[in-house]
Short mmCIF file of N, CA and C in Angstrom, two decimals:
data_model
loop_
_atom_site.label_atom_id
_atom_site.label_comp_id
_atom_site.label_asym_id
_atom_site.label_seq_id
_atom_site.Cartn_x
_atom_site.Cartn_y
_atom_site.Cartn_z
N LYS A 235 25.27 -0.40 11.47
CA LYS A 235 26.08 -0.53 10.27
C LYS A 235 26.41 -2.00 10.02
N GLN A 236 26.57 -2.32 8.76
CA GLN A 236 26.98 -3.66 8.38
C GLN A 236 28.47 -3.84 8.67
N TRP A 237 28.93 -5.07 8.74
CA TRP A 237 30.33 -5.34 9.05
C TRP A 237 31.28 -4.69 8.05
N TYR A 238 30.85 -4.56 6.78
CA TYR A 238 31.74 -3.98 5.78
C TYR A 238 31.79 -2.46 5.85
N GLN A 239 31.00 -1.87 6.74
CA GLN A 239 31.00 -0.42 6.91
C GLN A 239 31.71 0.01 8.19
N ARG A 240 32.27 -0.94 8.92
CA ARG A 240 32.93 -0.61 10.18
C ARG A 240 34.13 0.29 9.95
N ARG A 241 34.39 1.12 10.94
CA ARG A 241 35.55 2.00 10.89
C ARG A 241 36.22 1.97 12.25
N VAL A 242 37.50 2.27 12.28
CA VAL A 242 38.25 2.25 13.53
C VAL A 242 37.76 3.38 14.43
N ARG A 243 37.45 3.03 15.67
CA ARG A 243 36.95 4.01 16.62
C ARG A 243 37.95 4.38 17.71
N ASP A 244 39.03 3.63 17.83
CA ASP A 244 40.01 3.87 18.88
C ASP A 244 40.71 5.21 18.63
N PRO A 245 40.55 6.18 19.55
CA PRO A 245 41.14 7.51 19.30
C PRO A 245 42.67 7.49 19.22
N LYS A 246 43.33 6.62 19.99
CA LYS A 246 44.81 6.56 19.92
C LYS A 246 45.24 6.08 18.55
N LEU A 247 44.55 5.09 18.02
CA LEU A 247 44.86 4.56 16.70
C LEU A 247 44.59 5.60 15.62
N ARG A 248 43.50 6.33 15.75
CA ARG A 248 43.16 7.38 14.78
C ARG A 248 44.23 8.47 14.79
N VAL A 249 44.67 8.88 15.98
CA VAL A 249 45.70 9.93 16.08
C VAL A 249 47.00 9.47 15.45
N LYS A 250 47.42 8.21 15.72
CA LYS A 250 48.66 7.69 15.15
C LYS A 250 48.55 7.61 13.63
N ARG A 251 47.39 7.15 13.13
CA ARG A 251 47.18 7.05 11.68
C ARG A 251 47.27 8.44 11.04
N GLU A 252 46.63 9.43 11.65
CA GLU A 252 46.67 10.79 11.11
C GLU A 252 48.08 11.35 11.15
N GLU A 253 48.83 11.03 12.21
CA GLU A 253 50.22 11.49 12.31
C GLU A 253 51.06 10.91 11.16
N ILE A 254 50.87 9.64 10.87
CA ILE A 254 51.62 9.00 9.78
C ILE A 254 51.22 9.61 8.44
N GLU A 255 49.92 9.81 8.22
CA GLU A 255 49.47 10.42 6.97
C GLU A 255 50.06 11.81 6.81
N GLN A 256 50.11 12.60 7.90
CA GLN A 256 50.67 13.95 7.83
C GLN A 256 52.16 13.92 7.53
N ARG A 257 52.87 12.94 8.10
CA ARG A 257 54.30 12.82 7.85
C ARG A 257 54.57 12.56 6.37
N PHE A 258 53.76 11.68 5.76
CA PHE A 258 53.93 11.39 4.33
C PHE A 258 53.58 12.62 3.49
N GLN A 259 52.55 13.34 3.87
CA GLN A 259 52.18 14.55 3.14
C GLN A 259 53.28 15.60 3.24
N GLN A 260 53.91 15.72 4.42
CA GLN A 260 55.01 16.66 4.60
C GLN A 260 56.20 16.28 3.73
N ARG A 261 56.48 14.99 3.64
CA ARG A 261 57.58 14.53 2.79
C ARG A 261 57.35 14.95 1.35
N VAL A 262 56.12 14.83 0.88
CA VAL A 262 55.79 15.23 -0.48
C VAL A 262 55.94 16.74 -0.63
N ARG A 263 55.48 17.51 0.36
CA ARG A 263 55.63 18.97 0.29
C ARG A 263 57.10 19.36 0.23
N ASN A 264 57.95 18.63 0.94
CA ASN A 264 59.39 18.93 0.93
C ASN A 264 60.02 18.68 -0.43
N MET A 265 59.40 17.84 -1.24
CA MET A 265 59.94 17.56 -2.58
C MET A 265 59.62 18.69 -3.55
N GLY A 266 58.77 19.61 -3.14
CA GLY A 266 58.43 20.74 -4.00
C GLY A 266 57.26 20.43 -4.92
N ASN A 267 57.10 21.26 -5.93
CA ASN A 267 55.95 21.16 -6.83
C ASN A 267 56.22 20.33 -8.08
N ASP A 268 57.40 19.78 -8.18
CA ASP A 268 57.76 19.02 -9.37
C ASP A 268 57.09 17.64 -9.33
N GLN A 269 55.89 17.55 -9.90
CA GLN A 269 55.10 16.31 -9.85
C GLN A 269 55.82 15.15 -10.52
N GLU A 270 56.56 15.43 -11.58
CA GLU A 270 57.29 14.34 -12.25
C GLU A 270 58.38 13.77 -11.33
N LYS A 271 59.05 14.65 -10.59
CA LYS A 271 60.09 14.22 -9.66
C LYS A 271 59.46 13.35 -8.55
N ILE A 272 58.31 13.76 -8.03
CA ILE A 272 57.61 13.02 -6.98
C ILE A 272 57.16 11.66 -7.51
N LYS A 273 56.58 11.67 -8.70
CA LYS A 273 56.10 10.43 -9.31
C LYS A 273 57.27 9.47 -9.57
N GLU A 274 58.37 10.00 -10.09
CA GLU A 274 59.54 9.17 -10.40
C GLU A 274 60.14 8.58 -9.13
N ALA A 275 60.17 9.36 -8.04
CA ALA A 275 60.69 8.85 -6.77
C ALA A 275 59.84 7.68 -6.28
N GLY A 276 58.54 7.77 -6.43
CA GLY A 276 57.64 6.68 -6.04
C GLY A 276 57.87 5.43 -6.87
N TYR A 277 58.02 5.62 -8.18
CA TYR A 277 58.28 4.47 -9.05
C TYR A 277 59.62 3.82 -8.74
N ASN A 278 60.63 4.65 -8.44
CA ASN A 278 61.95 4.10 -8.11
C ASN A 278 61.92 3.31 -6.80
N ASP A 279 61.18 3.80 -5.81
CA ASP A 279 61.13 3.14 -4.51
C ASP A 279 60.25 1.91 -4.50
N HIS A 280 59.10 1.96 -5.19
CA HIS A 280 58.09 0.92 -5.02
C HIS A 280 57.57 0.29 -6.31
N GLY A 281 57.90 0.86 -7.44
CA GLY A 281 57.43 0.29 -8.70
C GLY A 281 56.05 0.77 -9.09
N TYR A 282 55.51 1.75 -8.38
CA TYR A 282 54.22 2.35 -8.71
C TYR A 282 54.22 3.79 -8.19
N ASN A 283 53.21 4.54 -8.55
CA ASN A 283 53.12 5.93 -8.13
C ASN A 283 52.71 5.99 -6.66
N SER A 284 53.70 5.88 -5.77
CA SER A 284 53.39 5.82 -4.34
C SER A 284 52.82 7.15 -3.84
N HIS A 285 53.15 8.26 -4.49
CA HIS A 285 52.57 9.54 -4.07
C HIS A 285 51.05 9.51 -4.25
N LEU A 286 50.60 9.01 -5.37
CA LEU A 286 49.16 8.89 -5.60
C LEU A 286 48.54 7.94 -4.58
N ALA A 287 49.22 6.84 -4.29
CA ALA A 287 48.72 5.88 -3.31
C ALA A 287 48.61 6.49 -1.92
N GLU A 288 49.51 7.42 -1.61
CA GLU A 288 49.50 8.06 -0.29
C GLU A 288 48.36 9.06 -0.14
N THR A 289 47.73 9.45 -1.22
CA THR A 289 46.62 10.40 -1.13
C THR A 289 45.29 9.72 -0.80
N VAL A 290 45.25 8.39 -0.90
CA VAL A 290 44.03 7.65 -0.57
C VAL A 290 44.04 7.39 0.94
N PRO A 291 42.97 7.75 1.64
CA PRO A 291 42.95 7.55 3.10
C PRO A 291 43.14 6.09 3.49
N ILE A 292 43.79 5.87 4.62
CA ILE A 292 44.04 4.52 5.11
C ILE A 292 42.72 3.82 5.44
N ASN A 293 41.86 4.50 6.15
CA ASN A 293 40.62 3.91 6.64
C ASN A 293 39.46 4.51 5.85
N ARG A 294 39.23 3.97 4.68
CA ARG A 294 38.23 4.57 3.79
C ARG A 294 37.02 3.65 3.66
N ASP A 295 35.91 4.25 3.29
CA ASP A 295 34.68 3.49 3.08
C ASP A 295 34.63 3.07 1.61
N ILE A 296 34.59 1.77 1.35
CA ILE A 296 34.55 1.31 -0.03
C ILE A 296 33.20 0.69 -0.39
N GLY A 297 32.29 0.69 0.56
CA GLY A 297 30.96 0.14 0.28
C GLY A 297 30.98 -1.38 0.20
N ASP A 298 29.85 -1.94 -0.14
CA ASP A 298 29.70 -3.38 -0.23
C ASP A 298 29.94 -3.79 -1.68
N LYS A 299 31.07 -4.43 -1.93
CA LYS A 299 31.46 -4.80 -3.29
C LYS A 299 31.14 -6.25 -3.64
N ARG A 300 30.35 -6.91 -2.78
CA ARG A 300 30.04 -8.31 -3.05
C ARG A 300 29.14 -8.45 -4.29
N HIS A 301 29.25 -9.58 -4.93
CA HIS A 301 28.37 -9.94 -6.04
C HIS A 301 26.94 -9.96 -5.50
N PRO A 302 25.96 -9.53 -6.28
CA PRO A 302 24.57 -9.50 -5.79
C PRO A 302 24.08 -10.83 -5.22
N GLN A 303 24.49 -11.95 -5.82
CA GLN A 303 24.06 -13.25 -5.29
C GLN A 303 24.64 -13.53 -3.91
N CYS A 304 25.81 -12.97 -3.63
CA CYS A 304 26.44 -13.19 -2.33
C CYS A 304 25.70 -12.45 -1.22
N LYS A 305 24.98 -11.40 -1.56
CA LYS A 305 24.25 -10.63 -0.55
C LYS A 305 23.03 -11.37 -0.04
N ASN A 306 22.59 -12.40 -0.76
CA ASN A 306 21.40 -13.15 -0.37
C ASN A 306 21.70 -14.27 0.61
N GLY A 307 22.95 -14.52 0.90
CA GLY A 307 23.30 -15.61 1.80
C GLY A 307 23.31 -16.94 1.07
N GLY A 308 22.95 -18.00 1.81
CA GLY A 308 22.93 -19.32 1.20
C GLY A 308 24.18 -20.13 1.45
N TRP A 309 25.09 -19.65 2.28
CA TRP A 309 26.28 -20.40 2.61
C TRP A 309 26.19 -20.80 4.09
N PRO A 310 27.04 -21.70 4.53
CA PRO A 310 26.99 -22.14 5.93
C PRO A 310 27.22 -20.96 6.88
N THR A 311 26.52 -20.97 8.00
CA THR A 311 26.72 -19.89 8.97
C THR A 311 27.91 -20.16 9.87
N LYS A 312 28.30 -21.40 10.02
CA LYS A 312 29.48 -21.76 10.81
C LYS A 312 30.65 -21.98 9.86
N LEU A 313 31.52 -21.00 9.75
CA LEU A 313 32.70 -21.10 8.90
C LEU A 313 33.95 -21.08 9.77
N PRO A 314 35.04 -21.68 9.31
CA PRO A 314 36.27 -21.67 10.11
C PRO A 314 36.90 -20.28 10.14
N ARG A 315 37.65 -20.03 11.20
CA ARG A 315 38.39 -18.77 11.31
C ARG A 315 39.62 -18.86 10.41
N ALA A 316 40.07 -17.72 9.93
CA ALA A 316 41.22 -17.69 9.04
C ALA A 316 42.25 -16.67 9.52
N SER A 317 43.50 -16.95 9.22
CA SER A 317 44.58 -15.99 9.43
C SER A 317 44.96 -15.42 8.07
N VAL A 318 45.25 -14.13 8.04
CA VAL A 318 45.66 -13.47 6.81
C VAL A 318 47.13 -13.10 6.96
N ILE A 319 47.93 -13.44 5.95
CA ILE A 319 49.37 -13.16 6.01
C ILE A 319 49.72 -12.15 4.91
N PHE A 320 50.33 -11.05 5.32
CA PHE A 320 50.86 -10.06 4.38
C PHE A 320 52.38 -10.16 4.43
N CYS A 321 53.02 -10.37 3.30
CA CYS A 321 54.47 -10.37 3.22
C CYS A 321 54.90 -9.11 2.47
N PHE A 322 55.95 -8.47 2.96
CA PHE A 322 56.41 -7.26 2.28
C PHE A 322 57.91 -7.09 2.43
N HIS A 323 58.47 -6.34 1.52
CA HIS A 323 59.88 -5.95 1.56
C HIS A 323 59.95 -4.51 1.06
N ASN A 324 60.36 -3.59 1.92
CA ASN A 324 60.50 -2.18 1.56
C ASN A 324 59.19 -1.60 0.99
N GLU A 325 58.07 -1.97 1.56
CA GLU A 325 56.77 -1.51 1.07
C GLU A 325 56.47 -0.11 1.59
N ASN A 326 55.64 0.60 0.88
CA ASN A 326 55.14 1.90 1.31
C ASN A 326 54.23 1.67 2.52
N LEU A 327 54.50 2.37 3.62
CA LEU A 327 53.76 2.15 4.86
C LEU A 327 52.27 2.42 4.69
N ILE A 328 51.91 3.47 4.00
CA ILE A 328 50.49 3.82 3.83
C ILE A 328 49.76 2.70 3.09
N VAL A 329 50.35 2.16 2.05
CA VAL A 329 49.72 1.08 1.28
C VAL A 329 49.57 -0.17 2.14
N LEU A 330 50.60 -0.50 2.91
CA LEU A 330 50.54 -1.66 3.79
C LEU A 330 49.45 -1.48 4.85
N LEU A 331 49.41 -0.31 5.47
CA LEU A 331 48.38 -0.06 6.50
C LEU A 331 46.97 -0.10 5.91
N ARG A 332 46.81 0.42 4.71
CA ARG A 332 45.49 0.39 4.07
C ARG A 332 45.04 -1.06 3.85
N SER A 333 45.95 -1.93 3.48
CA SER A 333 45.63 -3.35 3.29
C SER A 333 45.23 -3.99 4.61
N ILE A 334 45.99 -3.70 5.67
CA ILE A 334 45.69 -4.26 6.99
C ILE A 334 44.33 -3.77 7.46
N TYR A 335 44.10 -2.47 7.35
CA TYR A 335 42.82 -1.89 7.76
C TYR A 335 41.66 -2.51 6.98
N SER A 336 41.84 -2.70 5.69
CA SER A 336 40.77 -3.25 4.87
C SER A 336 40.35 -4.63 5.36
N VAL A 337 41.33 -5.48 5.65
CA VAL A 337 41.00 -6.82 6.15
C VAL A 337 40.39 -6.73 7.55
N LEU A 338 40.99 -5.94 8.41
CA LEU A 338 40.54 -5.83 9.79
C LEU A 338 39.12 -5.27 9.89
N MET A 339 38.82 -4.30 9.07
CA MET A 339 37.52 -3.63 9.17
C MET A 339 36.43 -4.31 8.35
N ARG A 340 36.79 -5.10 7.35
CA ARG A 340 35.78 -5.65 6.46
C ARG A 340 35.59 -7.15 6.56
N THR A 341 36.30 -7.76 7.49
CA THR A 341 36.13 -9.19 7.72
C THR A 341 35.32 -9.37 8.99
N PRO A 342 34.27 -10.16 8.95
CA PRO A 342 33.51 -10.39 10.19
C PRO A 342 34.45 -10.89 11.28
N PRO A 343 34.42 -10.29 12.46
CA PRO A 343 35.37 -10.63 13.53
C PRO A 343 35.40 -12.11 13.89
N GLU A 344 34.27 -12.78 13.81
CA GLU A 344 34.24 -14.20 14.17
C GLU A 344 34.96 -15.07 13.14
N LEU A 345 35.28 -14.52 11.96
CA LEU A 345 35.97 -15.29 10.93
C LEU A 345 37.47 -14.99 10.86
N LEU A 346 37.90 -13.91 11.51
CA LEU A 346 39.31 -13.50 11.42
C LEU A 346 40.06 -13.90 12.68
N ALA A 347 40.96 -14.87 12.57
CA ALA A 347 41.77 -15.28 13.71
C ALA A 347 42.81 -14.19 14.00
N ASP A 348 43.59 -13.82 12.99
CA ASP A 348 44.59 -12.78 13.15
C ASP A 348 45.14 -12.36 11.79
N ILE A 349 45.91 -11.29 11.82
CA ILE A 349 46.61 -10.81 10.63
C ILE A 349 48.09 -10.85 10.97
N ILE A 350 48.86 -11.54 10.16
CA ILE A 350 50.30 -11.66 10.38
C ILE A 350 51.01 -10.89 9.28
N VAL A 351 51.80 -9.92 9.68
CA VAL A 351 52.53 -9.07 8.74
C VAL A 351 54.00 -9.48 8.80
N VAL A 352 54.51 -10.02 7.69
CA VAL A 352 55.88 -10.54 7.65
C VAL A 352 56.76 -9.55 6.88
N ASP A 353 57.73 -8.99 7.59
CA ASP A 353 58.70 -8.08 6.98
C ASP A 353 59.86 -8.93 6.48
N ASP A 354 59.97 -9.06 5.17
CA ASP A 354 61.01 -9.89 4.56
C ASP A 354 62.31 -9.09 4.47
N ALA A 355 62.84 -8.74 5.64
CA ALA A 355 64.14 -8.05 5.77
C ALA A 355 64.18 -6.73 5.02
N SER A 356 63.24 -5.85 5.30
CA SER A 356 63.30 -4.51 4.71
C SER A 356 64.60 -3.84 5.09
N THR A 357 65.13 -3.02 4.20
CA THR A 357 66.45 -2.43 4.40
C THR A 357 66.37 -1.10 5.14
N ASP A 358 67.53 -0.63 5.56
CA ASP A 358 67.60 0.65 6.24
C ASP A 358 67.28 1.82 5.32
N ALA A 359 67.23 1.56 4.02
CA ALA A 359 66.87 2.61 3.07
C ALA A 359 65.40 3.01 3.22
N HIS A 360 64.63 2.19 3.93
CA HIS A 360 63.20 2.47 4.15
C HIS A 360 62.91 2.48 5.66
N PRO A 361 63.50 3.45 6.39
CA PRO A 361 63.33 3.46 7.85
C PRO A 361 61.93 3.89 8.28
N ASP A 362 61.17 4.48 7.38
CA ASP A 362 59.85 5.00 7.76
C ASP A 362 58.82 3.90 7.96
N ILE A 363 59.19 2.64 7.79
CA ILE A 363 58.20 1.59 7.96
C ILE A 363 58.32 0.86 9.30
N ARG A 364 59.49 0.71 9.83
CA ARG A 364 59.69 -0.14 11.02
C ARG A 364 58.98 0.43 12.25
N GLU A 365 59.39 1.58 12.73
CA GLU A 365 58.85 2.13 13.98
C GLU A 365 57.36 2.49 13.88
N PRO A 366 56.93 3.21 12.83
CA PRO A 366 55.50 3.53 12.76
C PRO A 366 54.61 2.29 12.66
N LEU A 367 55.06 1.27 11.93
CA LEU A 367 54.28 0.04 11.82
C LEU A 367 54.14 -0.62 13.19
N ASP A 368 55.23 -0.70 13.93
CA ASP A 368 55.18 -1.29 15.26
C ASP A 368 54.25 -0.51 16.19
N GLU A 369 54.30 0.82 16.10
CA GLU A 369 53.44 1.66 16.95
C GLU A 369 51.96 1.44 16.63
N ILE A 370 51.63 1.39 15.37
CA ILE A 370 50.23 1.20 14.99
C ILE A 370 49.74 -0.19 15.35
N VAL A 371 50.56 -1.21 15.10
CA VAL A 371 50.18 -2.58 15.41
C VAL A 371 49.96 -2.73 16.92
N ALA A 372 50.76 -2.06 17.72
CA ALA A 372 50.60 -2.13 19.18
C ALA A 372 49.23 -1.60 19.61
N LEU A 373 48.66 -0.71 18.83
CA LEU A 373 47.35 -0.13 19.17
C LEU A 373 46.18 -0.95 18.61
N MET A 374 46.46 -2.01 17.88
CA MET A 374 45.38 -2.78 17.23
C MET A 374 44.85 -3.92 18.08
N GLY A 375 45.20 -3.96 19.34
CA GLY A 375 44.59 -4.91 20.26
C GLY A 375 44.96 -6.37 20.07
N GLY A 376 46.13 -6.67 19.55
CA GLY A 376 46.58 -8.05 19.47
C GLY A 376 46.09 -8.84 18.28
N LYS A 377 45.23 -8.28 17.46
CA LYS A 377 44.72 -8.99 16.29
C LYS A 377 45.75 -9.02 15.17
N VAL A 378 46.69 -8.06 15.18
CA VAL A 378 47.72 -7.96 14.14
C VAL A 378 49.08 -8.22 14.79
N LYS A 379 49.88 -9.06 14.15
CA LYS A 379 51.21 -9.39 14.65
C LYS A 379 52.23 -9.13 13.55
N VAL A 380 53.41 -8.64 13.94
CA VAL A 380 54.48 -8.38 12.99
C VAL A 380 55.60 -9.39 13.23
N LEU A 381 56.06 -10.01 12.17
CA LEU A 381 57.19 -10.93 12.21
C LEU A 381 58.26 -10.35 11.29
N ARG A 382 59.46 -10.15 11.82
CA ARG A 382 60.55 -9.58 11.02
C ARG A 382 61.60 -10.66 10.77
N LEU A 383 61.89 -10.88 9.50
CA LEU A 383 62.92 -11.85 9.12
C LEU A 383 64.27 -11.14 9.06
N ASP A 384 65.32 -11.84 9.51
CA ASP A 384 66.66 -11.24 9.57
C ASP A 384 67.31 -11.13 8.19
N GLU A 385 66.97 -12.05 7.29
CA GLU A 385 67.55 -11.99 5.95
C GLU A 385 66.45 -12.21 4.92
N ARG A 386 66.68 -11.68 3.76
CA ARG A 386 65.70 -11.77 2.67
C ARG A 386 65.51 -13.22 2.27
N SER A 387 64.24 -13.67 2.26
CA SER A 387 63.99 -15.08 1.96
C SER A 387 63.03 -15.27 0.79
N GLY A 388 62.35 -14.23 0.34
CA GLY A 388 61.42 -14.36 -0.77
C GLY A 388 59.99 -14.60 -0.29
N LEU A 389 59.06 -14.46 -1.21
CA LEU A 389 57.63 -14.50 -0.87
C LEU A 389 57.20 -15.82 -0.22
N ILE A 390 57.52 -16.94 -0.82
CA ILE A 390 57.03 -18.22 -0.33
C ILE A 390 57.60 -18.54 1.04
N LYS A 391 58.91 -18.37 1.23
CA LYS A 391 59.51 -18.66 2.53
C LYS A 391 59.00 -17.67 3.60
N ALA A 392 58.80 -16.43 3.21
CA ALA A 392 58.25 -15.44 4.16
C ALA A 392 56.82 -15.83 4.55
N ARG A 393 56.03 -16.26 3.58
CA ARG A 393 54.67 -16.70 3.87
C ARG A 393 54.68 -17.91 4.79
N MET A 394 55.57 -18.85 4.54
CA MET A 394 55.67 -20.04 5.39
C MET A 394 56.10 -19.66 6.82
N ALA A 395 57.00 -18.69 6.93
CA ALA A 395 57.42 -18.23 8.26
C ALA A 395 56.23 -17.61 9.00
N GLY A 396 55.40 -16.88 8.28
CA GLY A 396 54.20 -16.29 8.90
C GLY A 396 53.19 -17.33 9.32
N ALA A 397 53.12 -18.42 8.57
CA ALA A 397 52.15 -19.48 8.87
C ALA A 397 52.63 -20.39 10.00
N ALA A 398 53.93 -20.38 10.28
CA ALA A 398 54.49 -21.29 11.31
C ALA A 398 54.10 -20.87 12.72
#
């Protein structure tokens, strides 16, 4: 398989991911069949239809989306390694994990130094992100690190804290 087709093979990580997905699905079932109520709750919490976002698998195959000219090569083979920084505040866990997985699985390993996830002081109103995120990151073999800020600092300061 090509690097962009890689999928997570660690069974502990797969089990934890499935457990988190099931927990979110159960939460939606507990809200009942009122789709408008579910949709509105997502918009109130995150500014988008988080229920719909939760139905997309975390570790999905998206194929090779590169421009056709990029598939032919022609760039230097020795490129510098990069760190990727994700900053979030009260984000939906499934959406955040899908972003982390996408970078981790679709970036050639020799080019990815690490992924730094900066929690810009998420509140207690979103407890479903802290513990599950830490558990999943612990299973990712040290490539992903979580930094938690004590007070809300905003995107740029959170990004700078992740880069430090």
